[in-house]
Short mmCIF file of C-alpha atoms in Angstrom, two decimals:
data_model
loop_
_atom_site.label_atom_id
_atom_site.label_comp_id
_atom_site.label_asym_id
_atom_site.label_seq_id
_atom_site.Cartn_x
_atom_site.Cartn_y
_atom_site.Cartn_z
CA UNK A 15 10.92 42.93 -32.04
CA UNK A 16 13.76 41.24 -33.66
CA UNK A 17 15.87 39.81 -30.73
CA UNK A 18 18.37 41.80 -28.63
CA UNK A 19 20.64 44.29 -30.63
CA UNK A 20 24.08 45.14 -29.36
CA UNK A 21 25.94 48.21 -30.60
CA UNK A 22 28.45 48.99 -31.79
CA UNK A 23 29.46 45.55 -33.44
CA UNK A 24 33.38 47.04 -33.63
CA UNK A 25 35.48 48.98 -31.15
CA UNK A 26 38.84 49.88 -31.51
CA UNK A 27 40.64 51.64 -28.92
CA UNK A 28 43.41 53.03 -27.44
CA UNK A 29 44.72 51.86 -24.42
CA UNK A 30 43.96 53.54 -21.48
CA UNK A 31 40.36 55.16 -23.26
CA UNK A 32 37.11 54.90 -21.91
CA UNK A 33 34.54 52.95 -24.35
CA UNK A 34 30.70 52.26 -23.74
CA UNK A 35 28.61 49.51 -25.51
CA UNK A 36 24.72 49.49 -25.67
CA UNK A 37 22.60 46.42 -25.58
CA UNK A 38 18.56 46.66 -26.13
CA UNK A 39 16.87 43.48 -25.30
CA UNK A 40 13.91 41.76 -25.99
CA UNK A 41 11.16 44.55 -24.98
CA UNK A 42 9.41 42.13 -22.85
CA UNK A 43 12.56 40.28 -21.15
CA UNK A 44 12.93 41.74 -17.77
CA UNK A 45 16.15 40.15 -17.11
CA UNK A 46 19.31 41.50 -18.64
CA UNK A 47 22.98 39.47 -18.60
CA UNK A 48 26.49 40.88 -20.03
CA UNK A 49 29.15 38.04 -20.55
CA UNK A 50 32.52 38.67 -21.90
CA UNK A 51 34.14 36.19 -24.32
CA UNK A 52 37.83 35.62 -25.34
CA UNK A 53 38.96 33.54 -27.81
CA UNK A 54 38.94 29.93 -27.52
CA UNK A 55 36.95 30.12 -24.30
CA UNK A 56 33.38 30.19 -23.98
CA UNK A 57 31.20 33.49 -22.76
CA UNK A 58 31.76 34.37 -18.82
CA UNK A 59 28.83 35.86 -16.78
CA UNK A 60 29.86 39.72 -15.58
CA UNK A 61 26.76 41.07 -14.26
CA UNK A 62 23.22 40.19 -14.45
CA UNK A 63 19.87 42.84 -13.89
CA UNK A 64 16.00 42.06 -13.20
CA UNK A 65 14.64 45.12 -14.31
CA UNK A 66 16.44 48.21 -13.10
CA UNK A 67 18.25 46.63 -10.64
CA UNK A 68 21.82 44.91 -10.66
CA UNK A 69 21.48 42.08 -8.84
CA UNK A 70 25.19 40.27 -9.58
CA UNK A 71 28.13 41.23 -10.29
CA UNK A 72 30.98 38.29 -11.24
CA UNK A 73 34.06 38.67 -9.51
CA UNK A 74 35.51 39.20 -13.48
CA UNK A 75 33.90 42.92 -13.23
CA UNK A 76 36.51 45.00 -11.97
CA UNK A 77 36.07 48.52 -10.19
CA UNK A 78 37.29 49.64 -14.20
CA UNK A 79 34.02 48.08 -15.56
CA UNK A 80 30.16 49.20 -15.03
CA UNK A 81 27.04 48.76 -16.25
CA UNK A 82 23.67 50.06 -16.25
CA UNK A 83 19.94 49.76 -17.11
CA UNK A 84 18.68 53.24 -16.07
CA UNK A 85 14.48 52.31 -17.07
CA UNK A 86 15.06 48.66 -16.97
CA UNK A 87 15.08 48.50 -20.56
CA UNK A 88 18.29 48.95 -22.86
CA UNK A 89 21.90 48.43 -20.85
CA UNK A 90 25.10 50.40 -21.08
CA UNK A 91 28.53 48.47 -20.24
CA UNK A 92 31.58 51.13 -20.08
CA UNK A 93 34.56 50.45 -19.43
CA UNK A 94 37.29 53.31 -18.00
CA UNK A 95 41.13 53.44 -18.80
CA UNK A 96 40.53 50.63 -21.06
CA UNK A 97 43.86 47.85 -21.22
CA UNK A 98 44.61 45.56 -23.75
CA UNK A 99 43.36 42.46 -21.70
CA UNK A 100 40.21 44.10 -22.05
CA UNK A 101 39.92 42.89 -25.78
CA UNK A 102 37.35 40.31 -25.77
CA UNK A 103 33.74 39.60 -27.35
CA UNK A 104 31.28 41.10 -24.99
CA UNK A 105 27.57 39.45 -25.39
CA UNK A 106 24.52 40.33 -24.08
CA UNK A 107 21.65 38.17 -23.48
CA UNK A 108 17.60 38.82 -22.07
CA UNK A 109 15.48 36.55 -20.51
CA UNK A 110 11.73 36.45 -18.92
CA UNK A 111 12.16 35.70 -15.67
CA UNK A 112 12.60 32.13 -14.22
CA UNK A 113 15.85 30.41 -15.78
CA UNK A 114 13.64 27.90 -17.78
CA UNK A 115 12.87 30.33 -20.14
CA UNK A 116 16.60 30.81 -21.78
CA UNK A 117 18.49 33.08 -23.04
CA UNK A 118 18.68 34.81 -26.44
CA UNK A 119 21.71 36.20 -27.20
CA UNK A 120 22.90 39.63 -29.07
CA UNK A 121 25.43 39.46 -31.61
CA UNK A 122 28.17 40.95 -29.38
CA UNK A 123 30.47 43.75 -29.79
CA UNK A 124 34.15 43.17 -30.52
CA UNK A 125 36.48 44.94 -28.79
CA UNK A 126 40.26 45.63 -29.60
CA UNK A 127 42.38 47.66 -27.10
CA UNK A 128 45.35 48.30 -28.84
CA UNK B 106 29.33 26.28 -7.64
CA UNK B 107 27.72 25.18 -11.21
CA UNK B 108 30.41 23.91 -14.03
CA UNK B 109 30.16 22.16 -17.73
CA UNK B 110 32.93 20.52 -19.21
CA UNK B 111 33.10 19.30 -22.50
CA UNK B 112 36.19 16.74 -23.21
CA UNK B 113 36.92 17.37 -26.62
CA UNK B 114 38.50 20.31 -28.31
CA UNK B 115 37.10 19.22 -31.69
CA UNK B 116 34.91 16.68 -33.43
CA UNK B 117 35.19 15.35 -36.64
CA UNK B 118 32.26 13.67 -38.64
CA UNK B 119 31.76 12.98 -42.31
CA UNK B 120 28.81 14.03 -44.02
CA UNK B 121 25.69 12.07 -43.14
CA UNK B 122 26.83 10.06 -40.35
CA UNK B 123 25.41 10.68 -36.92
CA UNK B 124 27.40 13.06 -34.41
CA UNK B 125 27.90 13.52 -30.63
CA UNK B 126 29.12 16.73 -28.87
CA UNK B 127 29.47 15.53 -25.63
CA UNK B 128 28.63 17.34 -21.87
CA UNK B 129 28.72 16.87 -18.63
CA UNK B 130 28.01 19.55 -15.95
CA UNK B 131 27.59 19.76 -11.99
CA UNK B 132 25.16 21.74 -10.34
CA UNK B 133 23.90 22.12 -6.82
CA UNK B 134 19.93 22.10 -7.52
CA UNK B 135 18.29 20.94 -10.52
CA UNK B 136 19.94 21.48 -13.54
CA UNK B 137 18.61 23.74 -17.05
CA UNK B 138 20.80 22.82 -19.72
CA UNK B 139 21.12 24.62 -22.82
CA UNK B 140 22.90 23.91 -26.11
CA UNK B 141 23.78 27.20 -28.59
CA UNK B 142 25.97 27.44 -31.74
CA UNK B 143 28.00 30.01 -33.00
CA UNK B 144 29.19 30.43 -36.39
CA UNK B 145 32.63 33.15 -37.01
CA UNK B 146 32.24 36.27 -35.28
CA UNK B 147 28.41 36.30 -33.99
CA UNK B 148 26.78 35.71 -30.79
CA UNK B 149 25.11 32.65 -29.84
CA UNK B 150 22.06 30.95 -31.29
CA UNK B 151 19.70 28.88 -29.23
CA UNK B 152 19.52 25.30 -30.36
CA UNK B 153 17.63 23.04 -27.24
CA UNK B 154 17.30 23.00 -23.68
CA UNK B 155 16.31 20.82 -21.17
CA UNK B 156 13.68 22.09 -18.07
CA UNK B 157 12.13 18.63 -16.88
CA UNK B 158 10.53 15.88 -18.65
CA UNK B 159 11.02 13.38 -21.05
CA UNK B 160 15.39 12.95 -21.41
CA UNK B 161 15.37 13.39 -25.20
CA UNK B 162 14.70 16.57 -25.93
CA UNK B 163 14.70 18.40 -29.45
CA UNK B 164 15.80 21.71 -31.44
CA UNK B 165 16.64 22.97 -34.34
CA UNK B 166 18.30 22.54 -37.49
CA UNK B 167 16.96 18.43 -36.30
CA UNK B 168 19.58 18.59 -33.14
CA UNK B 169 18.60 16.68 -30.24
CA UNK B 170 20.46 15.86 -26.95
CA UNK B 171 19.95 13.54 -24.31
CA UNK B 172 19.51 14.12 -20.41
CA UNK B 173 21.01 11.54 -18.13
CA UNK B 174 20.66 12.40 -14.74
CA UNK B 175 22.92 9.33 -13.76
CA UNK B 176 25.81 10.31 -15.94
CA UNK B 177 25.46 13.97 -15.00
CA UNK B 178 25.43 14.40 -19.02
CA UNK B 179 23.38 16.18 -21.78
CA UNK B 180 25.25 14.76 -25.05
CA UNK B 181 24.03 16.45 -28.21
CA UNK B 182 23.10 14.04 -31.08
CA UNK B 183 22.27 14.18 -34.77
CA UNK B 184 21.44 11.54 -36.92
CA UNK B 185 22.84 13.07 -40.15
CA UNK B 186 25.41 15.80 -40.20
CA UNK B 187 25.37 18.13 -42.68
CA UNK B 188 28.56 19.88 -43.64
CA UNK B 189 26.66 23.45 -43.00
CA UNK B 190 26.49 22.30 -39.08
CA UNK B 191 30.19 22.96 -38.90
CA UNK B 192 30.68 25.73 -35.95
CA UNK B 193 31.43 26.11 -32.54
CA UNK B 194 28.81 24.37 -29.56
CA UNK B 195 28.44 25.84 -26.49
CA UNK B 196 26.79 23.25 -23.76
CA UNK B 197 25.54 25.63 -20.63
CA UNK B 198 23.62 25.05 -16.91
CA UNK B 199 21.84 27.12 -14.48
CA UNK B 200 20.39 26.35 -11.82
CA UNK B 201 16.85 25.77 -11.55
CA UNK B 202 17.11 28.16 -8.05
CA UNK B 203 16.74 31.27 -10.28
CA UNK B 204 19.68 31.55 -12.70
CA UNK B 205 20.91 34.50 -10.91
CA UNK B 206 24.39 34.07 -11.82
CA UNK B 207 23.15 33.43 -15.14
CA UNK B 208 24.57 30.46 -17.60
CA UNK B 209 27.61 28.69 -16.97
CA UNK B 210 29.42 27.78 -20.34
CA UNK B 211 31.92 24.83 -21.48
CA UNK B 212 34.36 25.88 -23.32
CA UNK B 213 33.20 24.47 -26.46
CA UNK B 214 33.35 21.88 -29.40
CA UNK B 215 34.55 22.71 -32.52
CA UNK B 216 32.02 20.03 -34.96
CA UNK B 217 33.98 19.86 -38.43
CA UNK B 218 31.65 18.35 -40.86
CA UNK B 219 33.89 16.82 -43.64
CA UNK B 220 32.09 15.99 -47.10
#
């Protein structure tokens, strides 16, 4: 296992397009997180899952944005009639339960609504 | 409500003197506070945390921040900088309760490492 693996690394897209990003975690991380970064700020939390389930959602994650972990393992983020606000760095991170453990990060997926 | 500031934009240091990023956060329970790095268009990489125990606490690349429950800070320290530690530092709580709304990030420290 060599950490959590985001895909794709690059998005560009038109405005108003749907996109989807994939994240696979650590295999043995139950808990899943998606932040969203822009530049100059540091990452915001947008939705958190133990397992299958998605237990948070930050106010951040409009109706335009979901996300999903179907067998509690990888995670799919899509988000519908895309706008160009939308461009940001989105991470995600896994965890074994308990917040002591931390978090280790993906390298993120860039995206550029244009 | 959990929050980290961290008062400076950037940091300046010249190679091989010591360096402080500096941190303070507010949380409701007991804090877990994190420090990660990120270096020009990648995600973040783990450097220390802090659970419970001793205040000084050490990571990689010879980092090492201290707790200071008083303060409400978790400074991060090294006694030589090197100019490869130049990047962006991320200071980040949860709280102890279960991290269910996940980490809470400063805005960061840009640490410029001039030779």
């Amino acid at each position: 296992d060599t950490g959590v693996s985001q895909n794709p690394r690059h998005k560009i897209t038109k405005r108003g397009q749907n996109v989807t990003f994939r994240c696979d975690p650590i295999s043995e991380h139950n808990r899943l997180y998606w932040y969203r970064q822009t530049l100059g700020q540091g990452p915001e939390f947008l939705t958190y899952f133990q397992n299958e389930a998605q237990l948070e959602k930050s106010r951040l994650l409009s109706d335009r944005f979901s996300a999903e972990r179907p067998k509690g393992s990888f995670s799919t983020l899509e988000i519908q009639r895309t706008e160009q606000g939308d461009s940001a760095m989105y991470l995600c991170a896994s965890s074994a339960s308990g917040g002591s453990y931390g978090y280790t990060f993906g390298s993120g997926t860039r995206l550029t609504v244009v | 409500a959990q929050s980290v500031a961290q008062p400076e934009d950037q940091v300046n240091v010249a190679e091989g003197n010591p360096l402080t990023v500096k941190c303070t956060y507010s949380v409701s329970g007991n804090p877990y506070l994190f420090w990660y790095v990120q270096y020009p268009n990648r995600g973040l990489q783990f450097l220390l945390k802090y659970i419970t125990g001793d205040n000084l606490v050490k990571g990689s690349y010879g980092f090492e921040a201290e707790f200071n429950k008083s303060q409400t800070s978790f400074h991060l320290k090294k006694p030589s900088a090197l100019v490869s530690d130049s990047a962006l530092y991320f200071c980040a709580v949860s709280d102890s309760g279960g991290g269910a709304d996940g980490l809470t990030f400063g805005k960061g420290t840009h640490l410029i490492i001039q030779p």
